[in-house]
Amino acid sequence: MHPMLNVAVKAARRAANVIQRASLNLDTIRVENKKHNDFVSEVDRAAEQAIIEVILDAYPKHGILAEESGASGLGAAEYEWIIDPLDGTTNFIHGHPQYCISIALAHKGQIQQGVVYDPNRNDLFTASRGVGSFLNDRRIRVSKRINMNECLISTGFPVVDQSMLDTHLDILKDVLKKTAGARREGSAALDLCNVACGRVDGFFEFNLKPWDIAAGSLIVQEAGGMVTDFQGEQTWFESGDIVAAPPKVLGQLLPIIAQHVK
């Protein structure tokens, strides 16, 4: 395992300890609304601090982009860590066990390392660019399904910015008509990892943030999948509008989405 990936794994496990201890006493956790339907808890902040401490202890000159504390470190740093300390906060504060820690490392703007850790299942997803994707040290690949009527598609509802809610529901109706079903589980990072290991056959969502998708996107790509925006282009990291799937499924999923967006 790459030394920087090892550090990310160590940081993810340190954050998981914080999160899982807190999960035993959910009623005592302080929760705030950043925006409508956008929650942050004291656990998010504590887990993020634990991650940053591990990373900066190993690489004090690296930059940080974290969901709760924003950008920090050297402005011109070649390396930047992109951190979501608790992806699926709404699930977590409700006691719904679908959440994870997501950590990615970018070098000169390109994602090179990715870790997504699901502490409830003890599922550790890792990827290094050019090396492949792994689940608990086992190599993973995207699904081999090619017929849309056999495919299971995951998505996330636009609950914070609801301006695209009707559009999303129109897309979802068409997806449901042409596939084996759809799932909305509440953690984009885990949705991407589920594409990478073939648990689902595709994923799409509007308006995600870099920390939601940085690690998971690399894990999909290194597992043989493709990641694009809704037009099949490579603006997804900036726009947050993302589709991820095996190539043959992506080619069928994109037209379903494209007819509803401009």
PDB file of C-alpha atoms in Angstrom:
ATOM      1  CA  MET A   1       0.000   0.000   0.000  1.00  0.00           C
ATOM      2  CA  HIS A   2       1.266   3.493  -0.857  1.00  0.00           C
ATOM      3  CA  PRO A   3       2.602   5.335   2.238  1.00  0.00           C
ATOM      4  CA  MET A   4       0.163   8.219   1.748  1.00  0.00           C
ATOM      5  CA  LEU A   5      -2.716   5.771   1.429  1.00  0.00           C
ATOM      6  CA  ASN A   6      -1.577   4.149   4.675  1.00  0.00           C
ATOM      7  CA  VAL A   7      -1.834   7.528   6.393  1.00  0.00           C
ATOM      8  CA  ALA A   8      -5.346   8.013   5.010  1.00  0.00           C
ATOM      9  CA  VAL A   9      -6.384   4.597   6.321  1.00  0.00           C
ATOM     10  CA  LYS A  10      -4.949   5.407   9.748  1.00  0.00           C
ATOM     11  CA  ALA A  11      -6.828   8.724   9.765  1.00  0.00           C
ATOM     12  CA  ALA A  12     -10.099   7.085   8.695  1.00  0.00           C
ATOM     13  CA  ARG A  13      -9.873   4.496  11.449  1.00  0.00           C
ATOM     14  CA  ARG A  14      -9.088   7.192  14.018  1.00  0.00           C
ATOM     15  CA  ALA A  15     -12.199   9.109  12.932  1.00  0.00           C
ATOM     16  CA  ALA A  16     -14.266   5.918  13.014  1.00  0.00           C
ATOM     17  CA  ASN A  17     -13.354   5.434  16.667  1.00  0.00           C
ATOM     18  CA  VAL A  18     -14.711   8.903  17.428  1.00  0.00           C
ATOM     19  CA  ILE A  19     -17.889   8.296  15.456  1.00  0.00           C
ATOM     20  CA  GLN A  20     -18.669   4.835  16.767  1.00  0.00           C
ATOM     21  CA  ARG A  21     -18.162   5.849  20.394  1.00  0.00           C
ATOM     22  CA  ALA A  22     -20.585   8.716  19.842  1.00  0.00           C
ATOM     23  CA  SER A  23     -23.120   6.420  18.163  1.00  0.00           C
ATOM     24  CA  LEU A  24     -23.709   4.738  21.522  1.00  0.00           C
ATOM     25  CA  ASN A  25     -25.158   7.978  22.938  1.00  0.00           C
ATOM     26  CA  LEU A  26     -26.971   9.652  20.055  1.00  0.00           C
ATOM     27  CA  ASP A  27     -29.425  11.472  22.346  1.00  0.00           C
ATOM     28  CA  THR A  28     -26.616  13.516  23.872  1.00  0.00           C
ATOM     29  CA  ILE A  29     -25.068  14.740  20.601  1.00  0.00           C
ATOM     30  CA  ARG A  30     -25.406  18.423  19.726  1.00  0.00           C
ATOM     31  CA  VAL A  31     -26.682  18.950  16.173  1.00  0.00           C
ATOM     32  CA  GLU A  32     -26.916  22.192  14.197  1.00  0.00           C
ATOM     33  CA  ASN A  33     -28.532  23.140  10.886  1.00  0.00           C
ATOM     34  CA  LYS A  34     -26.041  24.665   8.439  1.00  0.00           C
ATOM     35  CA  LYS A  35     -28.876  25.018   5.921  1.00  0.00           C
ATOM     36  CA  HIS A  36     -32.282  23.428   5.433  1.00  0.00           C
ATOM     37  CA  ASN A  37     -31.740  19.644   5.683  1.00  0.00           C
ATOM     38  CA  ASP A  38     -27.968  20.144   5.993  1.00  0.00           C
ATOM     39  CA  PHE A  39     -26.924  18.987   9.440  1.00  0.00           C
ATOM     40  CA  VAL A  40     -23.625  19.075  11.275  1.00  0.00           C
ATOM     41  CA  SER A  41     -22.955  17.513  14.646  1.00  0.00           C
ATOM     42  CA  GLU A  42     -20.171  17.876  17.172  1.00  0.00           C
ATOM     43  CA  VAL A  43     -19.169  14.378  16.043  1.00  0.00           C
ATOM     44  CA  ASP A  44     -18.506  15.598  12.469  1.00  0.00           C
ATOM     45  CA  ARG A  45     -16.164  18.233  13.834  1.00  0.00           C
ATOM     46  CA  ALA A  46     -14.388  15.908  16.258  1.00  0.00           C
ATOM     47  CA  ALA A  47     -13.896  13.253  13.570  1.00  0.00           C
ATOM     48  CA  GLU A  48     -12.588  15.858  11.135  1.00  0.00           C
ATOM     49  CA  GLN A  49     -10.106  17.140  13.687  1.00  0.00           C
ATOM     50  CA  ALA A  50      -8.883  13.593  14.335  1.00  0.00           C
ATOM     51  CA  ILE A  51      -8.295  13.070  10.605  1.00  0.00           C
ATOM     52  CA  ILE A  52      -6.469  16.368  10.161  1.00  0.00           C
ATOM     53  CA  GLU A  53      -4.200  15.679  13.134  1.00  0.00           C
ATOM     54  CA  VAL A  54      -3.113  12.320  11.704  1.00  0.00           C
ATOM     55  CA  ILE A  55      -2.488  13.774   8.244  1.00  0.00           C
ATOM     56  CA  LEU A  56      -0.594  16.871   9.341  1.00  0.00           C
ATOM     57  CA  ASP A  57       1.499  14.842  11.747  1.00  0.00           C
ATOM     58  CA  ALA A  58       2.744  12.871   8.740  1.00  0.00           C
ATOM     59  CA  TYR A  59       2.664  15.647   6.121  1.00  0.00           C
ATOM     60  CA  PRO A  60       2.720  19.069   7.808  1.00  0.00           C
ATOM     61  CA  LYS A  61       3.203  20.962   4.531  1.00  0.00           C
ATOM     62  CA  HIS A  62       0.178  19.510   2.768  1.00  0.00           C
ATOM     63  CA  GLY A  63      -3.025  21.459   2.182  1.00  0.00           C
ATOM     64  CA  ILE A  64      -6.440  20.478   3.557  1.00  0.00           C
ATOM     65  CA  LEU A  65      -9.943  20.856   2.131  1.00  0.00           C
ATOM     66  CA  ALA A  66     -12.422  19.570   4.701  1.00  0.00           C
ATOM     67  CA  GLU A  67     -16.210  19.782   4.804  1.00  0.00           C
ATOM     68  CA  GLU A  68     -16.524  21.500   8.171  1.00  0.00           C
ATOM     69  CA  SER A  69     -13.344  23.574   8.492  1.00  0.00           C
ATOM     70  CA  GLY A  70     -12.857  24.441   4.813  1.00  0.00           C
ATOM     71  CA  ALA A  71      -9.486  25.021   3.160  1.00  0.00           C
ATOM     72  CA  SER A  72      -6.319  25.364   5.205  1.00  0.00           C
ATOM     73  CA  GLY A  73      -2.585  24.888   4.904  1.00  0.00           C
ATOM     74  CA  LEU A  74      -0.337  26.218   2.180  1.00  0.00           C
ATOM     75  CA  GLY A  75      -2.278  27.874  -0.613  1.00  0.00           C
ATOM     76  CA  ALA A  76       0.140  26.653  -3.271  1.00  0.00           C
ATOM     77  CA  ALA A  77       0.646  23.172  -1.818  1.00  0.00           C
ATOM     78  CA  GLU A  78       1.100  20.490  -4.464  1.00  0.00           C
ATOM     79  CA  TYR A  79      -0.748  18.000  -2.263  1.00  0.00           C
ATOM     80  CA  GLU A  80      -4.258  18.582  -0.931  1.00  0.00           C
ATOM     81  CA  TRP A  81      -6.289  16.232   1.245  1.00  0.00           C
ATOM     82  CA  ILE A  82     -10.040  16.301   0.607  1.00  0.00           C
ATOM     83  CA  ILE A  83     -11.976  15.145   3.652  1.00  0.00           C
ATOM     84  CA  ASP A  84     -15.543  14.276   4.532  1.00  0.00           C
ATOM     85  CA  PRO A  85     -15.349  13.139   8.156  1.00  0.00           C
ATOM     86  CA  LEU A  86     -18.903  11.794   8.244  1.00  0.00           C
ATOM     87  CA  ASP A  87     -20.673  11.312   4.926  1.00  0.00           C
ATOM     88  CA  GLY A  88     -24.261  10.521   5.838  1.00  0.00           C
ATOM     89  CA  THR A  89     -24.662  12.758   8.897  1.00  0.00           C
ATOM     90  CA  THR A  90     -28.465  12.649   8.675  1.00  0.00           C
ATOM     91  CA  ASN A  91     -28.340   8.857   8.758  1.00  0.00           C
ATOM     92  CA  PHE A  92     -25.915   8.926  11.677  1.00  0.00           C
ATOM     93  CA  ILE A  93     -27.960  11.209  13.914  1.00  0.00           C
ATOM     94  CA  HIS A  94     -31.032   9.032  13.285  1.00  0.00           C
ATOM     95  CA  GLY A  95     -29.176   5.853  14.158  1.00  0.00           C
ATOM     96  CA  HIS A  96     -29.403   4.584  10.582  1.00  0.00           C
ATOM     97  CA  PRO A  97     -26.156   2.655   9.924  1.00  0.00           C
ATOM     98  CA  GLN A  98     -25.324   3.982   6.472  1.00  0.00           C
ATOM     99  CA  TYR A  99     -22.474   6.468   6.771  1.00  0.00           C
ATOM    100  CA  CYS A 100     -18.737   6.566   6.241  1.00  0.00           C
ATOM    101  CA  ILE A 101     -15.485   8.482   6.343  1.00  0.00           C
ATOM    102  CA  SER A 102     -14.114   9.676   2.988  1.00  0.00           C
ATOM    103  CA  ILE A 103     -10.527  10.853   2.469  1.00  0.00           C
ATOM    104  CA  ALA A 104      -8.815  11.614  -0.833  1.00  0.00           C
ATOM    105  CA  LEU A 105      -5.403  13.011  -1.744  1.00  0.00           C
ATOM    106  CA  ALA A 106      -4.961  15.209  -4.801  1.00  0.00           C
ATOM    107  CA  HIS A 107      -1.568  15.996  -6.348  1.00  0.00           C
ATOM    108  CA  LYS A 108      -1.612  19.100  -8.533  1.00  0.00           C
ATOM    109  CA  GLY A 109      -5.392  18.812  -8.777  1.00  0.00           C
ATOM    110  CA  GLN A 110      -5.572  15.132  -9.734  1.00  0.00           C
ATOM    111  CA  ILE A 111      -6.900  12.593  -7.248  1.00  0.00           C
ATOM    112  CA  GLN A 112      -4.166  10.028  -6.535  1.00  0.00           C
ATOM    113  CA  GLN A 113      -5.324   8.195  -3.406  1.00  0.00           C
ATOM    114  CA  GLY A 114      -8.770   7.429  -2.025  1.00  0.00           C
ATOM    115  CA  VAL A 115     -10.136   5.818   1.132  1.00  0.00           C
ATOM    116  CA  VAL A 116     -13.760   5.274   2.099  1.00  0.00           C
ATOM    117  CA  TYR A 117     -14.377   3.477   5.384  1.00  0.00           C
ATOM    118  CA  ASP A 118     -17.760   2.129   6.503  1.00  0.00           C
ATOM    119  CA  PRO A 119     -17.324   1.507  10.240  1.00  0.00           C
ATOM    120  CA  ASN A 120     -20.602  -0.367  10.610  1.00  0.00           C
ATOM    121  CA  ARG A 121     -19.648  -3.106   8.145  1.00  0.00           C
ATOM    122  CA  ASN A 122     -15.904  -2.689   8.683  1.00  0.00           C
ATOM    123  CA  ASP A 123     -15.650  -2.210   4.912  1.00  0.00           C
ATOM    124  CA  LEU A 124     -12.453  -0.438   3.904  1.00  0.00           C
ATOM    125  CA  PHE A 125     -12.417   0.716   0.266  1.00  0.00           C
ATOM    126  CA  THR A 126      -9.065   1.938  -1.060  1.00  0.00           C
ATOM    127  CA  ALA A 127      -7.616   2.997  -4.389  1.00  0.00           C
ATOM    128  CA  SER A 128      -4.333   4.334  -5.742  1.00  0.00           C
ATOM    129  CA  ARG A 129      -4.239   5.770  -9.248  1.00  0.00           C
ATOM    130  CA  GLY A 130      -2.948   3.150 -11.679  1.00  0.00           C
ATOM    131  CA  VAL A 131      -2.938   0.375  -9.077  1.00  0.00           C
ATOM    132  CA  GLY A 132      -6.598  -0.628  -8.757  1.00  0.00           C
ATOM    133  CA  SER A 133      -9.375  -0.608  -6.173  1.00  0.00           C
ATOM    134  CA  PHE A 134      -9.727  -2.846  -3.160  1.00  0.00           C
ATOM    135  CA  LEU A 135     -12.283  -3.788  -0.531  1.00  0.00           C
ATOM    136  CA  ASN A 136     -10.550  -5.091   2.603  1.00  0.00           C
ATOM    137  CA  ASP A 137      -7.463  -5.999   0.527  1.00  0.00           C
ATOM    138  CA  ARG A 138      -9.530  -7.848  -2.100  1.00  0.00           C
ATOM    139  CA  ARG A 139      -9.433  -6.458  -5.658  1.00  0.00           C
ATOM    140  CA  ILE A 140     -12.846  -5.218  -6.793  1.00  0.00           C
ATOM    141  CA  ARG A 141     -14.400  -4.582 -10.196  1.00  0.00           C
ATOM    142  CA  VAL A 142     -17.591  -2.943 -11.381  1.00  0.00           C
ATOM    143  CA  SER A 143     -20.602  -5.030 -12.364  1.00  0.00           C
ATOM    144  CA  LYS A 144     -20.607  -6.993 -15.632  1.00  0.00           C
ATOM    145  CA  ARG A 145     -24.323  -6.438 -16.250  1.00  0.00           C
ATOM    146  CA  ILE A 146     -25.096  -4.759 -19.563  1.00  0.00           C
ATOM    147  CA  ASN A 147     -28.900  -4.984 -19.845  1.00  0.00           C
ATOM    148  CA  MET A 148     -30.583  -2.010 -18.187  1.00  0.00           C
ATOM    149  CA  ASN A 149     -33.611  -4.048 -17.164  1.00  0.00           C
ATOM    150  CA  GLU A 150     -31.287  -6.081 -14.908  1.00  0.00           C
ATOM    151  CA  CYS A 151     -29.483  -3.095 -13.406  1.00  0.00           C
ATOM    152  CA  LEU A 152     -29.887  -1.598  -9.933  1.00  0.00           C
ATOM    153  CA  ILE A 153     -29.219   2.159  -9.843  1.00  0.00           C
ATOM    154  CA  SER A 154     -28.457   4.261  -6.780  1.00  0.00           C
ATOM    155  CA  THR A 155     -29.085   7.970  -6.385  1.00  0.00           C
ATOM    156  CA  GLY A 156     -29.383  10.741  -3.838  1.00  0.00           C
ATOM    157  CA  PHE A 157     -32.296  13.144  -3.547  1.00  0.00           C
ATOM    158  CA  PRO A 158     -31.500  16.891  -3.696  1.00  0.00           C
ATOM    159  CA  VAL A 159     -32.640  17.739  -0.172  1.00  0.00           C
ATOM    160  CA  VAL A 160     -30.517  20.825   0.566  1.00  0.00           C
ATOM    161  CA  ASP A 161     -30.848  22.691  -2.748  1.00  0.00           C
ATOM    162  CA  GLN A 162     -34.252  21.517  -3.949  1.00  0.00           C
ATOM    163  CA  SER A 163     -34.302  23.580  -7.151  1.00  0.00           C
ATOM    164  CA  MET A 164     -33.702  20.414  -9.186  1.00  0.00           C
ATOM    165  CA  LEU A 165     -36.041  18.180  -7.204  1.00  0.00           C
ATOM    166  CA  ASP A 166     -38.731  17.929  -9.889  1.00  0.00           C
ATOM    167  CA  THR A 167     -36.110  17.235 -12.552  1.00  0.00           C
ATOM    168  CA  HIS A 168     -34.572  14.549 -10.390  1.00  0.00           C
ATOM    169  CA  LEU A 169     -37.929  12.879  -9.825  1.00  0.00           C
ATOM    170  CA  ASP A 170     -38.631  12.912 -13.575  1.00  0.00           C
ATOM    171  CA  ILE A 171     -35.285  11.198 -14.193  1.00  0.00           C
ATOM    172  CA  LEU A 172     -35.988   8.704 -11.431  1.00  0.00           C
ATOM    173  CA  LYS A 173     -39.345   7.788 -12.951  1.00  0.00           C
ATOM    174  CA  ASP A 174     -37.649   6.936 -16.245  1.00  0.00           C
ATOM    175  CA  VAL A 175     -34.880   5.030 -14.470  1.00  0.00           C
ATOM    176  CA  LEU A 176     -37.444   2.956 -12.578  1.00  0.00           C
ATOM    177  CA  LYS A 177     -39.276   2.109 -15.803  1.00  0.00           C
ATOM    178  CA  LYS A 178     -36.117   0.832 -17.499  1.00  0.00           C
ATOM    179  CA  THR A 179     -34.178  -0.895 -14.713  1.00  0.00           C
ATOM    180  CA  ALA A 180     -34.536  -3.490 -11.955  1.00  0.00           C
ATOM    181  CA  GLY A 181     -34.945  -0.695  -9.405  1.00  0.00           C
ATOM    182  CA  ALA A 182     -33.362   2.255  -7.637  1.00  0.00           C
ATOM    183  CA  ARG A 183     -31.962   2.854  -4.176  1.00  0.00           C
ATOM    184  CA  ARG A 184     -31.455   6.012  -2.130  1.00  0.00           C
ATOM    185  CA  GLU A 185     -29.273   5.245   0.890  1.00  0.00           C
ATOM    186  CA  GLY A 186     -27.977   8.640   1.950  1.00  0.00           C
ATOM    187  CA  SER A 187     -24.193   8.514   1.492  1.00  0.00           C
ATOM    188  CA  ALA A 188     -22.764   9.448  -1.900  1.00  0.00           C
ATOM    189  CA  ALA A 189     -19.291   8.143  -1.025  1.00  0.00           C
ATOM    190  CA  LEU A 190     -20.702   4.701  -0.206  1.00  0.00           C
ATOM    191  CA  ASP A 191     -22.933   4.810  -3.297  1.00  0.00           C
ATOM    192  CA  LEU A 192     -19.824   5.259  -5.433  1.00  0.00           C
ATOM    193  CA  CYS A 193     -18.059   2.410  -3.649  1.00  0.00           C
ATOM    194  CA  ASN A 194     -21.091   0.206  -4.220  1.00  0.00           C
ATOM    195  CA  VAL A 195     -20.738   0.899  -7.942  1.00  0.00           C
ATOM    196  CA  ALA A 196     -17.049   0.026  -7.716  1.00  0.00           C
ATOM    197  CA  CYS A 197     -17.671  -3.400  -6.163  1.00  0.00           C
ATOM    198  CA  GLY A 198     -20.765  -4.254  -8.219  1.00  0.00           C
ATOM    199  CA  ARG A 199     -23.384  -3.998  -5.472  1.00  0.00           C
ATOM    200  CA  VAL A 200     -25.181  -1.520  -7.716  1.00  0.00           C
ATOM    201  CA  ASP A 201     -24.767  -0.931 -11.445  1.00  0.00           C
ATOM    202  CA  GLY A 202     -24.803   2.858 -11.576  1.00  0.00           C
ATOM    203  CA  PHE A 203     -25.161   6.064  -9.581  1.00  0.00           C
ATOM    204  CA  PHE A 204     -26.254   9.621 -10.318  1.00  0.00           C
ATOM    205  CA  GLU A 205     -26.801  12.725  -8.231  1.00  0.00           C
ATOM    206  CA  PHE A 206     -27.013  16.509  -8.527  1.00  0.00           C
ATOM    207  CA  ASN A 207     -24.909  19.180  -6.857  1.00  0.00           C
ATOM    208  CA  LEU A 208     -22.488  17.204  -4.719  1.00  0.00           C
ATOM    209  CA  LYS A 209     -19.409  18.709  -3.075  1.00  0.00           C
ATOM    210  CA  PRO A 210     -15.770  17.727  -3.744  1.00  0.00           C
ATOM    211  CA  TRP A 211     -15.462  15.934  -0.382  1.00  0.00           C
ATOM    212  CA  ASP A 212     -18.540  13.812  -1.221  1.00  0.00           C
ATOM    213  CA  ILE A 213     -17.046  12.393  -4.406  1.00  0.00           C
ATOM    214  CA  ALA A 214     -13.248  12.777  -4.454  1.00  0.00           C
ATOM    215  CA  ALA A 215     -12.318   9.403  -2.950  1.00  0.00           C
ATOM    216  CA  GLY A 216     -15.269   7.442  -4.302  1.00  0.00           C
ATOM    217  CA  SER A 217     -14.748   8.627  -7.863  1.00  0.00           C
ATOM    218  CA  LEU A 218     -11.181   7.293  -7.926  1.00  0.00           C
ATOM    219  CA  ILE A 219     -12.355   4.002  -6.412  1.00  0.00           C
ATOM    220  CA  VAL A 220     -14.913   3.660  -9.239  1.00  0.00           C
ATOM    221  CA  GLN A 221     -12.391   4.505 -11.953  1.00  0.00           C
ATOM    222  CA  GLU A 222      -9.753   2.139 -10.618  1.00  0.00           C
ATOM    223  CA  ALA A 223     -12.411  -0.613 -10.508  1.00  0.00           C
ATOM    224  CA  GLY A 224     -13.049  -0.228 -14.235  1.00  0.00           C
ATOM    225  CA  GLY A 225     -15.955   2.209 -14.101  1.00  0.00           C
ATOM    226  CA  MET A 226     -16.431   5.619 -15.647  1.00  0.00           C
ATOM    227  CA  VAL A 227     -17.341   8.923 -14.007  1.00  0.00           C
ATOM    228  CA  THR A 228     -18.835  11.825 -15.978  1.00  0.00           C
ATOM    229  CA  ASP A 229     -21.232  14.718 -15.667  1.00  0.00           C
ATOM    230  CA  PHE A 230     -24.748  14.495 -17.086  1.00  0.00           C
ATOM    231  CA  GLN A 231     -23.494  15.291 -20.604  1.00  0.00           C
ATOM    232  CA  GLY A 232     -20.771  12.667 -20.497  1.00  0.00           C
ATOM    233  CA  GLU A 233     -18.086  15.301 -19.956  1.00  0.00           C
ATOM    234  CA  GLN A 234     -15.485  15.764 -17.222  1.00  0.00           C
ATOM    235  CA  THR A 235     -16.899  18.751 -15.324  1.00  0.00           C
ATOM    236  CA  TRP A 236     -18.401  16.597 -12.559  1.00  0.00           C
ATOM    237  CA  PHE A 237     -15.840  17.542  -9.898  1.00  0.00           C
ATOM    238  CA  GLU A 238     -16.578  21.253 -10.355  1.00  0.00           C
ATOM    239  CA  SER A 239     -20.337  21.027 -10.951  1.00  0.00           C
ATOM    240  CA  GLY A 240     -21.111  18.220  -8.532  1.00  0.00           C
ATOM    241  CA  ASP A 241     -23.467  16.673 -11.105  1.00  0.00           C
ATOM    242  CA  ILE A 242     -22.166  13.130 -11.378  1.00  0.00           C
ATOM    243  CA  VAL A 243     -22.877   9.805 -13.044  1.00  0.00           C
ATOM    244  CA  ALA A 244     -20.809   6.695 -12.314  1.00  0.00           C
ATOM    245  CA  ALA A 245     -21.237   3.274 -13.901  1.00  0.00           C
ATOM    246  CA  PRO A 246     -19.523   0.559 -15.935  1.00  0.00           C
ATOM    247  CA  PRO A 247     -18.970   1.845 -19.493  1.00  0.00           C
ATOM    248  CA  LYS A 248     -21.829  -0.091 -21.131  1.00  0.00           C
ATOM    249  CA  VAL A 249     -24.310   0.928 -18.441  1.00  0.00           C
ATOM    250  CA  LEU A 250     -23.141   4.539 -18.522  1.00  0.00           C
ATOM    251  CA  GLY A 251     -23.877   4.658 -22.243  1.00  0.00           C
ATOM    252  CA  GLN A 252     -27.502   3.734 -21.534  1.00  0.00           C
ATOM    253  CA  LEU A 253     -27.959   5.768 -18.348  1.00  0.00           C
ATOM    254  CA  LEU A 254     -26.712   9.077 -19.724  1.00  0.00           C
ATOM    255  CA  PRO A 255     -29.450   9.433 -22.391  1.00  0.00           C
ATOM    256  CA  ILE A 256     -32.132   8.851 -19.754  1.00  0.00           C
ATOM    257  CA  ILE A 257     -30.700  11.695 -17.681  1.00  0.00           C
ATOM    258  CA  ALA A 258     -29.784  13.995 -20.583  1.00  0.00           C
ATOM    259  CA  GLN A 259     -33.323  14.302 -21.883  1.00  0.00           C
ATOM    260  CA  HIS A 260     -34.304  16.032 -18.624  1.00  0.00           C
ATOM    261  CA  VAL A 261     -31.326  18.388 -18.206  1.00  0.00           C
ATOM    262  CA  LYS A 262     -29.796  21.045 -20.412  1.00  0.00           C
TER     263      LYS A 262
END
